[in-house]
Every structure is written in structure tokens, then in C-alpha cells.
Amino acid sequence: MRELGGRRRRADSRGGRSLSTDTLVFTSSGETFSALSIFLQGSASIAPANFGDGLRCVGGSLKRLYAADAFGGFVSAPAPGDPSVSARSAALGDVLTLGAIRYYQAYYRDPAPLFCPSPAGNAWNISSGLSVTWAL
């Protein structure tokens, strides 16, 4: 697993990225206190592109895996009781296989449009990205 480019919003993960025992959990920090956050999966890494007040580096076939509210600027997914990352991906039509590489970011509502220098930004932001190679 490796981190891809991004601005000051940090993405991280913990748990196993094994298809047989998927316990992978993503965390995004540095968000606004209670932002609604969408965890995104992509099939490709792209050159950083402006996206709201951040840089999106996840592309290809995009899937919205989870939506969760941040607490104190931190948010994690999947939550207890949610389907695993690989199960949610399969339910959305992207069945992960041994050696599959997927890319992940979290984007969220950021009501401070003056965060970026002129021209002023937008009302959303995005975390740094993660690359995951799925194992058996």
C-alpha cells in the first residue's frame, strides 16, 4: 500500500487487504469537524487534477464505496456492520481479484471556500490517495 499525492488532508488505512479476510478500514483526517465524507475507489491512478480545494489522483472506473460523517475532523469506513471493502466493491460491479490494484480517496464537504488563494476554491475538498494491491 502506498500513499499518492494530495494536499494537507491525510488518508490512511489499517487492517488486512486480503480477499479471504478483508479487514481493511480507511481513515481520513484533517477534515472539517463533522463533514459528510464519501470514500471513493478508482481503477487507475491519474496525474493530480484540481478537484474542489484539493487534488484528485484517483481515476478510471470510479465507485462510491461508503458515506460517513466525520467526528472531530476524522472519519473511517467501513464502519462495524458495513460490508468489507472487497464485498462492497463486488456489489458495485467491480469484483477484486488476486493482484488487483485499486486507488482510494475521501472527498467531503468543506464550507470554507476561501481556503485556497485566488481564485477562491469550492465547497468540497479531498484527502490524499492510497494505492492498494489486493492479496489472497
Short mmCIF file of C-alpha atoms in Angstrom, two decimals:
data_model
loop_
_atom_site.label_atom_id
_atom_site.label_comp_id
_atom_site.label_asym_id
_atom_site.label_seq_id
_atom_site.Cartn_x
_atom_site.Cartn_y
_atom_site.Cartn_z
CA MET A 1 0.00 0.00 0.00
CA ARG A 2 1.35 3.42 -0.83
CA GLU A 3 0.16 6.98 -0.47
CA LEU A 4 -0.50 9.04 -3.59
CA GLY A 5 -0.23 12.82 -3.91
CA GLY A 6 -2.65 15.15 -2.19
CA ARG A 7 -2.81 18.28 -0.10
CA ARG A 8 -2.97 18.60 3.68
CA ARG A 9 -5.87 16.15 4.14
CA ARG A 10 -4.40 12.77 5.02
CA ALA A 11 -5.74 9.34 4.08
CA ASP A 12 -4.57 6.20 5.84
CA SER A 13 -5.67 2.60 6.28
CA ARG A 14 -5.38 -0.27 8.73
CA GLY A 15 -6.32 -3.92 8.66
CA GLY A 16 -5.76 -6.60 6.06
CA ARG A 17 -6.08 -6.20 2.32
CA SER A 18 -6.58 -9.92 1.81
CA LEU A 19 -9.55 -11.05 -0.27
CA SER A 20 -10.05 -14.05 2.04
CA THR A 21 -10.06 -11.99 5.26
CA ASP A 22 -10.71 -8.39 4.22
CA THR A 23 -10.46 -6.18 7.33
CA LEU A 24 -9.29 -3.04 5.52
CA VAL A 25 -10.53 0.23 7.06
CA PHE A 26 -9.82 3.67 5.59
CA THR A 27 -9.36 6.81 7.67
CA SER A 28 -9.31 10.42 6.55
CA SER A 29 -8.08 13.15 8.90
CA GLY A 30 -7.81 16.93 8.73
CA GLU A 31 -11.40 17.30 7.54
CA THR A 32 -13.89 19.81 8.88
CA PHE A 33 -15.32 18.78 12.27
CA SER A 34 -18.43 16.91 11.07
CA ALA A 35 -18.11 16.73 7.28
CA LEU A 36 -20.10 14.21 5.27
CA SER A 37 -17.39 12.17 3.54
CA ILE A 38 -17.53 9.86 0.52
CA PHE A 39 -14.91 7.11 0.22
CA LEU A 40 -14.08 6.63 -3.44
CA GLN A 41 -12.45 3.68 -5.24
CA GLY A 42 -10.86 4.02 -8.67
CA SER A 43 -9.33 1.55 -11.08
CA ALA A 44 -6.50 3.88 -12.12
CA SER A 45 -4.10 6.44 -10.74
CA ILE A 46 -4.15 9.74 -12.63
CA ALA A 47 -1.95 12.82 -12.63
CA PRO A 48 -3.15 15.11 -9.82
CA ALA A 49 -6.11 17.14 -11.06
CA ASN A 50 -7.81 20.07 -9.32
CA PHE A 51 -10.91 18.85 -7.51
CA GLY A 52 -12.61 21.37 -5.25
CA ASP A 53 -9.88 22.65 -2.94
CA GLY A 54 -7.73 19.53 -3.36
CA LEU A 55 -6.14 17.28 -5.94
CA ARG A 56 -7.82 14.12 -7.18
CA CYS A 57 -5.38 11.38 -8.17
CA VAL A 58 -7.89 8.51 -8.43
CA GLY A 59 -9.46 7.82 -11.80
CA GLY A 60 -10.64 5.13 -14.18
CA SER A 61 -13.87 3.40 -13.19
CA LEU A 62 -14.96 5.24 -10.02
CA LYS A 63 -17.13 3.68 -7.29
CA ARG A 64 -18.59 5.43 -4.24
CA LEU A 65 -17.92 2.82 -1.56
CA TYR A 66 -19.11 4.46 1.66
CA ALA A 67 -20.58 7.68 3.04
CA ALA A 68 -19.83 8.59 6.65
CA ASP A 69 -19.85 11.66 8.90
CA ALA A 70 -16.56 12.88 10.33
CA PHE A 71 -16.24 13.44 14.06
CA GLY A 72 -13.63 15.93 15.18
CA GLY A 73 -12.18 16.02 11.67
CA PHE A 74 -11.65 12.22 11.46
CA VAL A 75 -13.72 9.66 9.58
CA SER A 76 -13.33 5.93 8.97
CA ALA A 77 -15.03 3.37 6.74
CA PRO A 78 -16.26 0.75 6.59
CA ALA A 79 -17.93 1.02 9.99
CA PRO A 80 -18.77 -2.06 12.06
CA GLY A 81 -21.66 -3.81 10.34
CA ASP A 82 -20.84 -2.39 6.89
CA PRO A 83 -19.77 -4.76 4.09
CA SER A 84 -15.99 -5.13 3.68
CA VAL A 85 -14.22 -3.11 1.00
CA SER A 86 -13.96 -6.12 -1.33
CA ALA A 87 -17.62 -7.09 -0.75
CA ARG A 88 -18.82 -3.51 -1.36
CA SER A 89 -16.68 -3.28 -4.50
CA ALA A 90 -18.18 -6.56 -5.80
CA ALA A 91 -21.71 -5.33 -5.03
CA LEU A 92 -20.98 -2.27 -7.17
CA GLY A 93 -19.84 -4.44 -10.10
CA ASP A 94 -16.06 -4.42 -9.55
CA VAL A 95 -15.04 -7.89 -8.31
CA LEU A 96 -11.50 -7.68 -6.91
CA THR A 97 -9.07 -10.46 -7.79
CA LEU A 98 -5.61 -11.51 -6.62
CA GLY A 99 -3.11 -8.78 -7.54
CA ALA A 100 -5.79 -6.22 -8.41
CA ILE A 101 -4.67 -2.66 -7.70
CA ARG A 102 -7.25 -0.08 -6.68
CA TYR A 103 -6.89 3.53 -5.63
CA TYR A 104 -8.79 5.26 -2.82
CA GLN A 105 -9.56 8.82 -1.70
CA ALA A 106 -12.16 10.50 0.50
CA TYR A 107 -13.91 13.67 -0.57
CA TYR A 108 -16.04 15.78 1.72
CA ARG A 109 -17.99 18.97 2.20
CA ASP A 110 -15.72 21.88 3.14
CA PRO A 111 -17.78 25.05 3.57
CA ALA A 112 -14.68 27.32 3.67
CA PRO A 113 -14.43 28.34 0.00
CA LEU A 114 -11.69 30.88 0.82
CA PHE A 115 -9.23 28.15 1.87
CA CYS A 116 -7.31 28.35 -1.40
CA PRO A 117 -5.73 31.52 -2.76
CA SER A 118 -7.36 33.38 -5.63
CA PRO A 119 -9.32 32.19 -7.43
CA ALA A 120 -11.35 31.07 -4.44
CA GLY A 121 -11.97 27.35 -4.13
CA ASN A 122 -15.13 25.34 -3.96
CA ALA A 123 -17.21 23.93 -1.12
CA TRP A 124 -15.57 20.47 -1.11
CA ASN A 125 -12.11 19.02 -0.61
CA ILE A 126 -10.35 15.66 -0.97
CA SER A 127 -7.83 13.62 1.01
CA SER A 128 -4.52 12.29 -0.21
CA GLY A 129 -4.86 8.99 -2.06
CA LEU A 130 -3.92 5.40 -1.32
CA SER A 131 -2.94 2.57 -3.61
CA VAL A 132 -3.86 -0.97 -2.51
CA THR A 133 -2.68 -4.21 -4.11
CA TRP A 134 -5.13 -6.94 -3.13
CA ALA A 135 -3.71 -10.26 -1.91
CA LEU A 136 -5.32 -13.68 -1.43
#
